[in-house]
mmCIF file of C-alpha atoms in Angstrom:
data_model
loop_
_atom_site.group_PDB
_atom_site.id
_atom_site.type_symbol
_atom_site.label_atom_id
_atom_site.label_comp_id
_atom_site.label_asym_id
_atom_site.label_seq_id
_atom_site.Cartn_x
_atom_site.Cartn_y
_atom_site.Cartn_z
ATOM 1 C CA THR A 1 173.745 355.258 144.272
ATOM 2 C CA LYS A 2 172.296 355.499 140.770
ATOM 3 C CA ARG A 3 171.107 359.096 141.380
ATOM 4 C CA ALA A 4 174.483 360.041 142.684
ATOM 5 C CA ARG A 5 176.138 358.503 139.534
ATOM 6 C CA LYS A 6 173.755 360.367 137.289
ATOM 7 C CA GLN A 7 174.508 363.753 139.057
ATOM 8 C CA LYS A 8 178.276 362.946 138.653
ATOM 9 C CA ILE A 9 177.611 362.318 134.860
ATOM 10 C CA LYS A 10 175.650 365.498 134.624
ATOM 11 C CA LYS A 11 178.459 367.505 136.224
ATOM 12 C CA SER A 12 181.179 365.699 134.081
ATOM 13 C CA ARG A 13 179.199 366.398 130.898
ATOM 14 C CA CYS A 14 178.629 369.974 131.784
ATOM 15 C CA LYS A 15 182.199 370.740 133.006
ATOM 16 C CA ASP A 16 182.873 372.433 129.677
ATOM 17 C CA GLY A 17 179.254 372.661 128.831
ATOM 18 C CA LYS A 18 176.554 375.134 128.815
ATOM 19 C CA LYS A 19 178.285 378.124 130.568
ATOM 20 C CA GLU A 20 181.612 377.655 128.780
ATOM 21 C CA CYS A 21 179.940 377.222 125.489
ATOM 22 C CA GLN A 22 177.704 380.232 126.193
ATOM 23 C CA LYS A 23 180.924 382.204 126.505
ATOM 24 C CA LYS A 24 182.314 380.940 123.344
ATOM 25 C CA ILE A 25 178.964 381.793 121.565
ATOM 26 C CA MET A 26 179.176 385.225 122.995
ATOM 27 C CA ALA A 27 182.767 385.574 121.717
ATOM 28 C CA LYS A 28 181.828 384.458 118.196
ATOM 29 C CA LYS A 29 180.209 386.871 115.742
ATOM 30 C CA ILE A 30 176.527 386.101 115.437
ATOM 31 C CA HIS A 31 174.888 387.711 112.389
ATOM 32 C CA ASN A 32 171.359 388.970 112.987
ATOM 33 C CA ILE A 33 168.714 388.171 110.307
ATOM 34 C CA GLU A 34 166.757 391.254 109.317
ATOM 35 C CA GLY A 35 163.251 391.057 110.545
ATOM 36 C CA VAL A 36 163.716 387.960 112.733
ATOM 37 C CA GLN A 37 163.294 388.520 116.495
ATOM 38 C CA LEU A 38 163.613 385.990 119.372
ATOM 39 C CA GLY A 39 162.410 386.057 122.912
ATOM 40 C CA THR A 40 162.824 383.597 125.644
ATOM 41 C CA ALA A 41 161.221 382.763 129.074
ATOM 42 C CA SER A 42 160.694 380.062 131.722
ATOM 43 C CA SER A 43 157.698 377.950 132.113
ATOM 44 C CA HIS A 44 158.701 377.102 135.630
ATOM 45 C CA THR A 45 157.993 373.391 135.017
ATOM 46 C CA ARG A 46 160.555 370.640 134.421
ATOM 47 C CA TYR A 47 163.715 372.711 134.491
ATOM 48 C CA GLY A 48 162.828 375.094 137.370
ATOM 49 C CA ASP A 49 163.555 378.793 136.502
ATOM 50 C CA LYS A 50 165.659 377.812 133.336
ATOM 51 C CA GLU A 51 164.372 379.526 130.248
ATOM 52 C CA ASP A 52 162.706 376.595 128.297
ATOM 53 C CA SER A 53 160.336 378.542 125.991
ATOM 54 C CA LEU A 54 161.140 380.417 122.881
ATOM 55 C CA LEU A 55 159.088 382.679 120.558
ATOM 56 C CA ILE A 56 160.573 383.640 117.139
ATOM 57 C CA THR A 57 158.673 386.288 114.957
ATOM 58 C CA LEU A 58 159.303 386.355 111.256
ATOM 59 C CA PRO A 59 158.494 389.219 108.860
ATOM 60 C CA LYS A 60 155.533 388.998 106.392
ATOM 61 C CA THR A 61 157.966 388.513 103.471
ATOM 62 C CA ALA A 62 159.438 385.310 105.047
ATOM 63 C CA LYS A 63 159.293 381.981 103.366
ATOM 64 C CA VAL A 64 159.471 378.728 105.414
ATOM 65 C CA SER A 65 160.512 375.225 104.681
ATOM 66 C CA CYS A 66 159.907 372.587 107.380
ATOM 67 C CA LYS A 67 160.716 368.953 107.454
ATOM 68 C CA PHE A 68 159.335 366.642 110.173
ATOM 69 C CA THR A 69 159.786 363.087 111.664
ATOM 70 C CA SER A 70 159.026 360.143 109.813
ATOM 71 C CA ASN A 71 158.056 358.406 112.979
ATOM 72 C CA LYS A 72 154.240 357.360 112.700
ATOM 73 C CA LEU A 73 153.904 358.625 116.315
ATOM 74 C CA LYS A 74 153.827 362.349 115.480
ATOM 75 C CA ALA A 75 153.501 364.728 118.424
ATOM 76 C CA ALA A 76 150.558 367.140 118.527
ATOM 77 C CA PRO A 77 152.743 370.168 117.684
ATOM 78 C CA VAL A 78 154.188 368.251 114.705
ATOM 79 C CA GLN A 79 150.645 367.411 113.394
ATOM 80 C CA LEU A 80 149.469 371.015 113.890
ATOM 81 C CA ALA A 81 152.652 372.434 112.331
ATOM 82 C CA ILE A 82 152.246 370.285 109.260
ATOM 83 C CA ASN A 83 148.533 371.298 108.935
ATOM 84 C CA ASN A 84 149.328 374.917 109.395
ATOM 85 C CA LEU A 85 152.192 374.929 106.970
ATOM 86 C CA SER A 86 149.894 373.322 104.367
ATOM 87 C CA SER A 87 147.572 376.276 104.537
ATOM 88 C CA TYR A 88 149.659 379.210 105.869
ATOM 89 C CA SER A 89 148.970 382.575 104.097
ATOM 90 C CA SER A 90 150.710 385.769 103.494
ATOM 91 C CA GLY A 91 151.511 387.894 106.558
ATOM 92 C CA ALA A 92 153.899 387.770 109.432
ATOM 93 C CA LYS A 93 154.621 384.326 110.995
ATOM 94 C CA ALA A 94 155.847 382.926 114.459
ATOM 95 C CA PHE A 95 157.470 379.864 115.768
ATOM 96 C CA LEU A 96 156.615 378.641 119.286
ATOM 97 C CA ILE A 97 159.112 376.121 120.779
ATOM 98 C CA ASN A 98 159.039 374.588 124.120
ATOM 99 C CA ALA A 99 161.485 372.205 125.864
ATOM 100 C CA GLY A 100 160.757 369.720 128.604
ATOM 101 C CA ASN A 101 157.535 368.362 127.252
ATOM 102 C CA ALA A 102 156.991 366.644 123.942
ATOM 103 C CA ASN A 103 153.279 366.664 123.981
ATOM 104 C CA ALA A 104 153.385 363.416 122.089
ATOM 105 C CA ALA A 105 150.936 360.544 122.724
ATOM 106 C CA THR A 106 148.663 362.880 124.481
ATOM 107 C CA GLY A 107 145.546 362.330 122.414
ATOM 108 C CA GLN A 108 142.906 364.886 121.706
ATOM 109 C CA GLN A 109 143.790 366.874 124.846
ATOM 110 C CA GLY A 110 147.301 367.295 123.510
ATOM 111 C CA MET A 111 145.964 368.824 120.360
ATOM 112 C CA LYS A 112 143.686 371.017 122.182
ATOM 113 C CA ASN A 113 146.445 372.325 124.327
ATOM 114 C CA VAL A 114 148.860 373.298 121.488
ATOM 115 C CA LYS A 115 145.955 374.855 119.512
ATOM 116 C CA SER A 116 145.026 376.859 122.672
ATOM 117 C CA TYR A 117 148.386 378.608 123.100
ATOM 118 C CA CYS A 118 148.920 379.149 119.398
ATOM 119 C CA LYS A 119 145.510 380.831 119.216
ATOM 120 C CA ALA A 120 146.333 382.973 122.146
ATOM 121 C CA ILE A 121 149.778 384.014 120.785
ATOM 122 C CA ALA A 122 148.288 384.587 117.320
ATOM 123 C CA SER A 123 145.939 386.986 118.947
ATOM 124 C CA GLU A 124 148.609 388.785 120.911
ATOM 125 C CA LEU A 125 150.818 389.208 117.815
ATOM 126 C CA ASN A 126 147.865 389.996 115.519
ATOM 127 C CA LEU A 127 148.722 387.072 113.268
ATOM 128 C CA LYS A 128 146.520 384.486 111.371
ATOM 129 C CA GLU A 129 146.317 381.170 113.426
ATOM 130 C CA GLU A 130 147.659 379.135 110.681
ATOM 131 C CA ASN A 131 150.780 381.336 110.551
ATOM 132 C CA VAL A 132 151.805 380.284 114.174
ATOM 133 C CA ILE A 133 154.023 377.092 113.905
ATOM 134 C CA PRO A 134 154.525 375.021 117.102
ATOM 135 C CA PHE A 135 157.575 372.787 118.017
ATOM 136 C CA SER A 136 158.096 370.769 121.132
ATOM 137 C CA THR A 137 160.781 368.643 122.763
ATOM 138 C CA GLY A 138 161.008 366.565 125.943
ATOM 139 C CA VAL A 139 159.238 363.756 127.740
ATOM 140 C CA ILE A 140 156.647 361.667 125.766
ATOM 141 C CA GLY A 141 153.159 360.887 127.028
ATOM 142 C CA GLU A 142 152.968 363.603 129.777
ATOM 143 C CA ALA A 143 150.082 366.158 129.746
ATOM 144 C CA LEU A 144 151.319 369.535 128.753
ATOM 145 C CA PRO A 145 151.172 372.192 131.437
ATOM 146 C CA VAL A 146 149.509 374.512 128.889
ATOM 147 C CA ASN A 147 148.970 377.471 131.115
ATOM 148 C CA ASN A 148 152.699 377.550 132.178
ATOM 149 C CA TYR A 149 153.915 377.524 128.673
ATOM 150 C CA LEU A 150 151.373 380.021 127.550
ATOM 151 C CA SER A 151 152.489 382.303 130.230
ATOM 152 C CA ALA A 152 156.129 381.830 129.235
ATOM 153 C CA PHE A 153 155.400 382.551 125.578
ATOM 154 C CA GLN A 154 153.527 385.698 126.598
ATOM 155 C CA GLU A 155 156.606 386.755 128.643
ATOM 156 C CA ALA A 156 158.923 385.929 125.757
ATOM 157 C CA ASN A 157 156.854 388.324 123.659
ATOM 158 C CA THR A 158 157.851 391.161 125.958
ATOM 159 C CA LYS A 159 161.562 390.223 125.458
ATOM 160 C CA LEU A 160 161.693 390.056 121.545
ATOM 161 C CA SER A 161 165.067 391.182 120.328
ATOM 162 C CA PRO A 162 166.998 390.570 117.019
ATOM 163 C CA LYS A 163 170.071 389.622 119.200
ATOM 164 C CA ASN A 164 168.784 386.827 121.379
ATOM 165 C CA TRP A 165 170.416 383.994 119.374
ATOM 166 C CA ALA A 166 172.441 382.555 122.286
ATOM 167 C CA LYS A 167 169.538 382.637 124.600
ATOM 168 C CA ALA A 168 167.349 380.984 121.958
ATOM 169 C CA ALA A 169 169.874 378.254 121.382
ATOM 170 C CA ASN A 170 169.962 377.612 125.044
ATOM 171 C CA ALA A 171 166.246 377.664 125.657
ATOM 172 C CA ILE A 172 165.487 374.539 123.386
ATOM 173 C CA LEU A 173 167.976 372.205 125.124
ATOM 174 C CA THR A 174 166.930 369.056 127.037
ATOM 175 C CA THR A 175 169.641 366.484 127.869
ATOM 176 C CA ASP A 176 172.217 368.490 125.770
ATOM 177 C CA THR A 177 175.165 369.882 127.826
ATOM 178 C CA ARG A 178 175.619 372.960 125.651
ATOM 179 C CA PRO A 179 173.903 375.080 122.903
ATOM 180 C CA LYS A 180 174.825 374.419 119.275
ATOM 181 C CA ILE A 181 174.802 377.622 117.035
ATOM 182 C CA ILE A 182 176.569 378.502 113.731
ATOM 183 C CA SER A 183 176.588 381.785 111.955
ATOM 184 C CA LYS A 184 178.309 382.733 108.760
ATOM 185 C CA GLN A 185 178.344 385.332 106.045
ATOM 186 C CA ILE A 186 178.973 384.887 102.273
ATOM 187 C CA THR A 187 179.766 387.551 99.824
ATOM 188 C CA ILE A 188 178.474 387.282 96.259
ATOM 189 C CA GLY A 189 179.334 390.140 93.997
ATOM 190 C CA LYS A 190 178.372 393.321 95.930
ATOM 191 C CA GLN A 191 175.884 391.586 98.304
ATOM 192 C CA THR A 192 176.756 389.981 101.660
ATOM 193 C CA PHE A 193 174.250 387.283 102.848
ATOM 194 C CA SER A 194 174.096 386.188 106.576
ATOM 195 C CA ILE A 195 172.937 382.762 107.599
ATOM 196 C CA THR A 196 172.521 381.836 111.296
ATOM 197 C CA GLY A 197 171.115 378.610 112.696
ATOM 198 C CA PHE A 198 170.881 376.691 115.963
ATOM 199 C CA ALA A 199 169.876 373.126 116.890
ATOM 200 C CA LYS A 200 169.386 370.741 119.821
ATOM 201 C CA GLY A 201 169.683 367.032 120.165
ATOM 202 C CA SER A 202 171.718 364.629 122.362
ATOM 203 C CA GLY A 203 169.790 361.332 122.425
ATOM 204 C CA MET A 204 166.990 359.678 120.540
ATOM 205 C CA ILE A 205 168.836 360.585 117.308
ATOM 206 C CA ARG A 206 168.232 358.999 114.044
ATOM 207 C CA PRO A 207 166.342 361.596 111.929
ATOM 208 C CA ASP A 208 164.752 360.218 108.871
ATOM 209 C CA PHE A 209 163.651 363.332 106.713
ATOM 210 C CA ALA A 210 166.185 362.899 116.957
ATOM 211 C CA THR A 211 165.125 364.382 119.940
ATOM 212 C CA LEU A 212 166.143 366.856 117.335
ATOM 213 C CA LEU A 213 165.135 370.504 116.578
ATOM 214 C CA SER A 214 166.955 372.654 114.130
ATOM 215 C CA PHE A 215 166.253 376.232 112.982
ATOM 216 C CA VAL A 216 168.317 378.046 110.195
ATOM 217 C CA PHE A 217 167.653 381.548 108.895
ATOM 218 C CA ILE A 218 168.854 383.189 105.641
ATOM 219 C CA ASP A 219 168.918 386.917 105.100
ATOM 220 C CA ALA A 220 167.730 386.773 101.426
ATOM 221 C CA LYS A 221 164.689 386.556 99.270
ATOM 222 C CA ILE A 222 164.352 382.925 98.021
ATOM 223 C CA ASN A 223 161.272 381.432 96.489
ATOM 224 C CA ARG A 224 159.643 378.521 98.463
ATOM 225 C CA ARG A 225 160.437 375.930 95.896
ATOM 226 C CA SER A 226 164.059 376.711 95.889
ATOM 227 C CA LEU A 227 164.185 376.856 99.666
ATOM 228 C CA ASN A 228 162.634 373.428 99.845
ATOM 229 C CA LYS A 229 165.152 372.051 97.465
ATOM 230 C CA MET A 230 168.017 373.675 99.436
ATOM 231 C CA HIS A 231 166.649 372.284 102.636
ATOM 232 C CA ALA A 232 166.312 368.662 101.344
ATOM 233 C CA GLU A 233 169.860 368.655 100.066
ATOM 234 C CA ALA A 234 171.247 370.122 103.257
ATOM 235 C CA LEU A 235 169.430 367.462 105.294
ATOM 236 C CA ASP A 236 170.707 364.556 103.247
ATOM 237 C CA CYS A 237 174.355 365.245 103.989
ATOM 238 C CA SER A 238 173.804 366.377 107.647
ATOM 239 C CA PHE A 239 170.925 365.238 110.068
ATOM 240 C CA ASN A 240 170.011 362.437 107.687
ATOM 241 C CA ALA A 241 173.587 361.168 108.032
ATOM 242 C CA ILE A 242 173.961 360.936 111.744
ATOM 243 C CA THR A 243 172.778 358.606 114.417
ATOM 244 C CA VAL A 244 173.277 358.223 118.277
ATOM 245 C CA ASP A 245 171.125 355.381 119.110
ATOM 246 C CA GLY A 246 168.972 354.598 115.953
ATOM 247 C CA ASP A 247 165.785 355.993 117.594
ATOM 248 C CA THR A 248 163.703 358.526 115.778
ATOM 249 C CA SER A 249 161.701 360.979 117.835
ATOM 250 C CA PRO A 250 158.094 361.855 117.353
ATOM 251 C CA ASN A 251 159.076 365.472 117.550
ATOM 252 C CA ASP A 252 161.941 365.781 115.054
ATOM 253 C CA SER A 253 161.722 369.136 113.210
ATOM 254 C CA SER A 254 163.833 371.184 110.973
ATOM 255 C CA ALA A 255 163.119 374.603 109.657
ATOM 256 C CA LEU A 256 164.800 376.635 106.982
ATOM 257 C CA VAL A 257 163.690 380.204 106.706
ATOM 258 C CA ALA A 258 164.414 382.957 104.245
ATOM 259 C CA ASN A 259 163.502 386.308 105.491
ATOM 260 C CA GLY A 260 162.458 387.763 102.100
ATOM 261 C CA ASN A 261 164.822 390.657 102.189
ATOM 262 C CA GLU A 262 163.845 392.609 98.933
ATOM 263 C CA ALA A 263 167.268 394.076 98.680
ATOM 264 C CA LYS A 264 168.784 390.591 98.444
ATOM 265 C CA LEU A 265 166.805 388.865 95.847
ATOM 266 C CA VAL A 266 168.276 385.439 94.783
ATOM 267 C CA GLU A 267 167.228 384.222 91.312
ATOM 268 C CA THR A 268 166.393 380.605 90.877
ATOM 269 C CA ASN A 269 169.272 378.464 89.539
ATOM 270 C CA SER A 270 171.636 381.523 89.699
ATOM 271 C CA LYS A 271 175.270 381.364 90.834
ATOM 272 C CA ALA A 272 174.190 383.082 94.010
ATOM 273 C CA GLU A 273 171.549 380.581 94.860
ATOM 274 C CA LYS A 274 174.121 377.766 94.374
ATOM 275 C CA LYS A 275 176.699 379.365 96.663
ATOM 276 C CA ILE A 276 174.103 380.098 99.341
ATOM 277 C CA ALA A 277 172.937 376.379 99.071
ATOM 278 C CA GLN A 278 176.542 375.360 99.634
ATOM 279 C CA CYS A 279 176.861 377.552 102.685
ATOM 280 C CA VAL A 280 173.555 376.343 104.144
ATOM 281 C CA LYS A 281 174.829 372.734 103.567
ATOM 282 C CA GLY A 282 177.944 373.566 105.502
ATOM 283 C CA ILE A 283 175.992 375.090 108.453
ATOM 284 C CA PHE A 284 173.679 372.016 108.601
ATOM 285 C CA LYS A 285 176.797 369.660 108.560
ATOM 286 C CA GLU A 286 178.431 371.578 111.341
ATOM 287 C CA LEU A 287 175.322 371.634 113.427
ATOM 288 C CA ALA A 288 175.048 367.827 112.848
ATOM 289 C CA GLU A 289 178.520 367.405 113.996
ATOM 290 C CA LEU A 290 177.950 369.446 117.203
ATOM 291 C CA LEU A 291 175.100 367.126 117.936
ATOM 292 C CA ILE A 292 177.347 364.003 117.700
ATOM 293 C CA GLU A 293 179.981 365.734 119.896
ATOM 294 C CA ASP A 294 177.371 366.379 122.561
ATOM 295 C CA ALA A 295 175.741 362.757 122.222
ATOM 296 C CA GLU A 296 174.538 361.341 125.503
ATOM 297 C CA GLY A 297 177.315 359.709 127.336
ATOM 298 C CA ALA A 298 179.571 359.824 124.330
ATOM 299 C CA THR A 299 183.474 359.944 124.588
ATOM 300 C CA LYS A 300 184.189 359.557 120.876
ATOM 301 C CA LYS A 301 183.104 360.797 117.516
ATOM 302 C CA ILE A 302 183.036 358.238 114.840
ATOM 303 C CA LYS A 303 182.657 358.496 111.227
ATOM 304 C CA ILE A 304 181.531 355.485 109.161
ATOM 305 C CA SER A 305 182.763 355.815 105.596
ATOM 306 C CA VAL A 306 181.368 353.188 103.189
ATOM 307 C CA SER A 307 182.818 353.451 99.631
ATOM 308 C CA LYS A 308 182.740 351.404 96.435
ATOM 309 C CA ALA A 309 179.205 350.363 97.073
ATOM 310 C CA ASN A 310 176.762 348.970 94.443
ATOM 311 C CA ASN A 311 174.324 351.980 94.936
ATOM 312 C CA LEU A 312 173.464 354.701 97.473
ATOM 313 C CA GLN A 313 170.938 352.398 99.135
ATOM 314 C CA GLN A 314 173.598 349.847 99.900
ATOM 315 C CA ALA A 315 176.092 352.358 101.007
ATOM 316 C CA LYS A 316 173.493 354.007 103.457
ATOM 317 C CA SER A 317 172.346 350.689 104.716
ATOM 318 C CA VAL A 318 175.694 349.252 105.490
ATOM 319 C CA ALA A 319 176.959 352.715 107.086
ATOM 320 C CA PHE A 320 173.915 352.768 109.485
ATOM 321 C CA THR A 321 174.046 349.086 110.178
ATOM 322 C CA VAL A 322 177.622 349.406 111.612
ATOM 323 C CA ALA A 323 176.919 352.918 113.156
ATOM 324 C CA GLU A 324 173.988 351.544 115.091
ATOM 325 C CA SER A 325 175.603 348.212 116.202
ATOM 326 C CA PRO A 326 175.699 348.152 120.019
ATOM 327 C CA LEU A 327 178.600 345.703 119.895
ATOM 328 C CA VAL A 328 180.652 348.029 117.451
ATOM 329 C CA LYS A 329 179.719 351.070 119.555
ATOM 330 C CA THR A 330 180.714 349.485 122.970
ATOM 331 C CA ALA A 331 183.981 348.270 121.423
ATOM 332 C CA MET A 332 184.659 351.890 120.389
ATOM 333 C CA PHE A 333 183.970 353.006 123.953
ATOM 334 C CA GLY A 334 186.352 350.354 125.355
ATOM 335 C CA SER A 335 189.019 351.118 122.741
ATOM 336 C CA ASP A 336 188.772 347.377 121.824
ATOM 337 C CA ALA A 337 190.306 346.570 118.323
ATOM 338 C CA ASN A 338 187.577 344.001 117.800
ATOM 339 C CA TRP A 339 187.319 344.224 114.136
ATOM 340 C CA GLY A 340 185.277 341.035 113.957
ATOM 341 C CA ARG A 341 182.398 343.150 115.315
ATOM 342 C CA ILE A 342 182.613 345.585 112.357
ATOM 343 C CA LEU A 343 182.902 342.795 109.796
ATOM 344 C CA SER A 344 179.923 340.820 111.308
ATOM 345 C CA ALA A 345 177.779 344.087 111.221
ATOM 346 C CA VAL A 346 178.562 344.461 107.466
ATOM 347 C CA GLY A 347 177.967 340.798 106.899
ATOM 348 C CA ARG A 348 174.376 340.879 108.338
ATOM 349 C CA ASP A 349 173.389 343.805 106.405
ATOM 350 C CA ARG A 350 170.462 342.976 104.116
ATOM 351 C CA THR A 351 172.098 344.364 101.029
ATOM 352 C CA ILE A 352 175.303 342.398 101.277
ATOM 353 C CA LYS A 353 175.359 339.272 99.001
ATOM 354 C CA THR A 354 179.063 338.345 99.951
ATOM 355 C CA ILE A 355 181.899 339.658 102.163
ATOM 356 C CA GLU A 356 184.643 338.126 99.909
ATOM 357 C CA ASN A 357 185.599 341.652 98.657
ATOM 358 C CA VAL A 358 185.141 343.570 101.792
ATOM 359 C CA GLN A 359 188.013 345.728 103.117
ATOM 360 C CA ILE A 360 188.045 347.474 106.482
ATOM 361 C CA LYS A 361 190.451 350.054 107.971
ATOM 362 C CA VAL A 362 190.286 352.118 111.147
ATOM 363 C CA ASN A 363 192.166 355.532 110.946
ATOM 364 C CA ASP A 364 193.892 353.976 107.776
ATOM 365 C CA VAL A 365 195.147 350.985 109.891
ATOM 366 C CA PRO A 366 194.421 347.830 107.842
ATOM 367 C CA LEU A 367 192.046 345.362 109.618
ATOM 368 C CA VAL A 368 190.234 343.407 106.975
ATOM 369 C CA LYS A 369 191.087 342.282 103.300
ATOM 370 C CA LYS A 370 188.845 340.179 101.141
ATOM 371 C CA GLY A 371 186.622 339.347 104.045
ATOM 372 C CA ASN A 372 189.405 338.146 106.237
ATOM 373 C CA ILE A 373 192.053 339.419 108.449
ATOM 374 C CA ASP A 374 194.400 341.784 106.622
ATOM 375 C CA PRO A 375 197.950 340.277 106.236
ATOM 376 C CA LYS A 376 199.198 343.769 107.265
ATOM 377 C CA TYR A 377 197.144 343.782 110.437
ATOM 378 C CA SER A 378 198.959 344.907 113.638
ATOM 379 C CA GLU A 379 197.083 344.619 117.035
ATOM 380 C CA ALA A 380 199.346 347.234 118.401
ATOM 381 C CA LYS A 381 198.486 349.874 115.651
ATOM 382 C CA ALA A 382 194.884 349.023 115.792
ATOM 383 C CA SER A 383 194.682 349.458 119.467
ATOM 384 C CA ARG A 384 196.375 352.743 119.257
ATOM 385 C CA ALA A 385 193.979 353.904 116.527
ATOM 386 C CA MET A 386 191.001 352.846 118.792
ATOM 387 C CA LYS A 387 192.211 354.958 121.702
ATOM 388 C CA LYS A 388 191.700 358.194 119.669
ATOM 389 C CA LYS A 389 188.792 360.570 120.383
ATOM 390 C CA GLU A 390 188.003 360.797 116.687
ATOM 391 C CA ILE A 391 187.733 357.533 114.748
ATOM 392 C CA LEU A 392 187.305 356.995 111.063
ATOM 393 C CA ILE A 393 185.956 353.404 110.123
ATOM 394 C CA GLN A 394 186.565 352.791 106.386
ATOM 395 C CA ILE A 395 184.600 350.139 104.859
ATOM 396 C CA ILE A 396 185.384 349.331 101.126
ATOM 397 C CA LEU A 397 182.868 346.881 99.614
ATOM 398 C CA ASN A 398 184.311 346.821 96.202
ATOM 399 C CA THR A 399 180.898 346.194 94.491
ATOM 400 C CA GLY A 400 180.487 349.591 92.740
ATOM 401 C CA LYS A 401 181.378 353.251 92.837
ATOM 402 C CA THR A 402 178.947 354.806 95.421
ATOM 403 C CA GLU A 403 180.029 356.237 98.743
ATOM 404 C CA PHE A 404 178.207 357.462 101.972
ATOM 405 C CA GLU A 405 179.210 358.667 105.375
ATOM 406 C CA VAL A 406 177.565 358.558 108.764
ATOM 407 C CA LEU A 407 178.536 360.334 111.952
ATOM 408 C CA THR A 408 177.825 358.404 115.172
ATOM 409 C CA SER A 409 179.153 358.214 118.780
ATOM 410 C CA ASP A 410 180.300 355.375 121.109
ATOM 411 C CA LEU A 411 177.892 353.752 123.524
ATOM 412 C CA SER A 412 178.971 354.030 127.181
ATOM 413 C CA GLU A 413 177.613 353.125 130.618
ATOM 414 C CA ASP A 414 176.723 356.815 131.022
ATOM 415 C CA TYR A 415 174.287 356.618 128.021
ATOM 416 C CA VAL A 416 172.560 353.711 129.703
ATOM 417 C CA LEU A 417 172.280 355.636 133.181
ATOM 418 C CA ILE A 418 171.071 358.911 131.556
ATOM 419 C CA ASN A 419 168.277 357.042 129.637
ATOM 420 C CA SER A 420 167.346 354.496 132.217
ATOM 421 C CA ASP A 421 165.230 356.935 134.260
ATOM 422 C CA TYR A 422 165.190 359.959 131.800
ATOM 423 C CA ARG A 423 161.926 361.280 133.531
ATOM 424 C CA SER A 424 163.388 361.571 136.962
#
């Protein structure tokens, strides 16, 4: 039956999933961020007793940069977060994150619900209401069981610890099979800076700034303008360069936080700021890659590399057109060296005027030259290339000097089954 098949998929996806990944996380060195504390608890709703609610408290010195979905359907917590961030003041801050219910398309009641638990937690933590920032992920259009989540956040408050990173990364998951967390240190002169971040996302992924949430924390004092710039640049080469299915969630949110550590002041435009920005970019890119590796139903990780494009707009447009083509993605799943699908996707892109100069390779195996089959094409070599778990599709447009890369996944029967009755 369909349900039995879904259970089989779930077991298959989780075989080396949450528990195994949890062990790997615990084996890794996770660097705590001074002043940042995390607590988790269960709302006892969609996921039973699994911890699905996360409270993060930030010191009063912290600076916060957040980017949100471009979807015109913005969930109630996203609307409130944007409003609060536009007016938040000095003082300690908190993030409230729940999984299982998106609180999107829930009207005025949805906004009342999120405001009510934010107000209650602000009171418990003795914070200003505008300094509590909510995030949600899960099913769209269902009423939020506000009392359950409030109780969970209150319980999480009793479990706050600077060491709960693995639990936090696990608490925000929905259809993901494993938590995604990256932690690094960078030494600049005599100072060592720690950066730790975690994210979730497996389907409904095409952030434009999927169901995607990301939280990255820096142990440093960085002004808000520099932090916003750092955040935007990191997103451009990470979450803005991935797609699973082309769908943008009403809840997509990314937060970059500097804890304001006075002993680790980073001057604007300094060498230290540039090095930290590079490290932040690396963490965002690694988190984005982990999301693609755990994409719903995915069996392959695919990079679409577009080079020699006329401009960045064309490079991006072609890369995403190919990455989101169902015919290309299903051919990748079936290891079918059907290069015509790739060329057709390039040819229908709105920025392409002619395909006469287009060249295509897969894992360096020639497929197309000057818009036609490459004289060096080998079906046997192309088929072998397609069978690999990591595939590089190289598209050379020969119209300019710009390049852009997108990470995506294949499209399998499992993806269809996972999403055909997501709410069950």
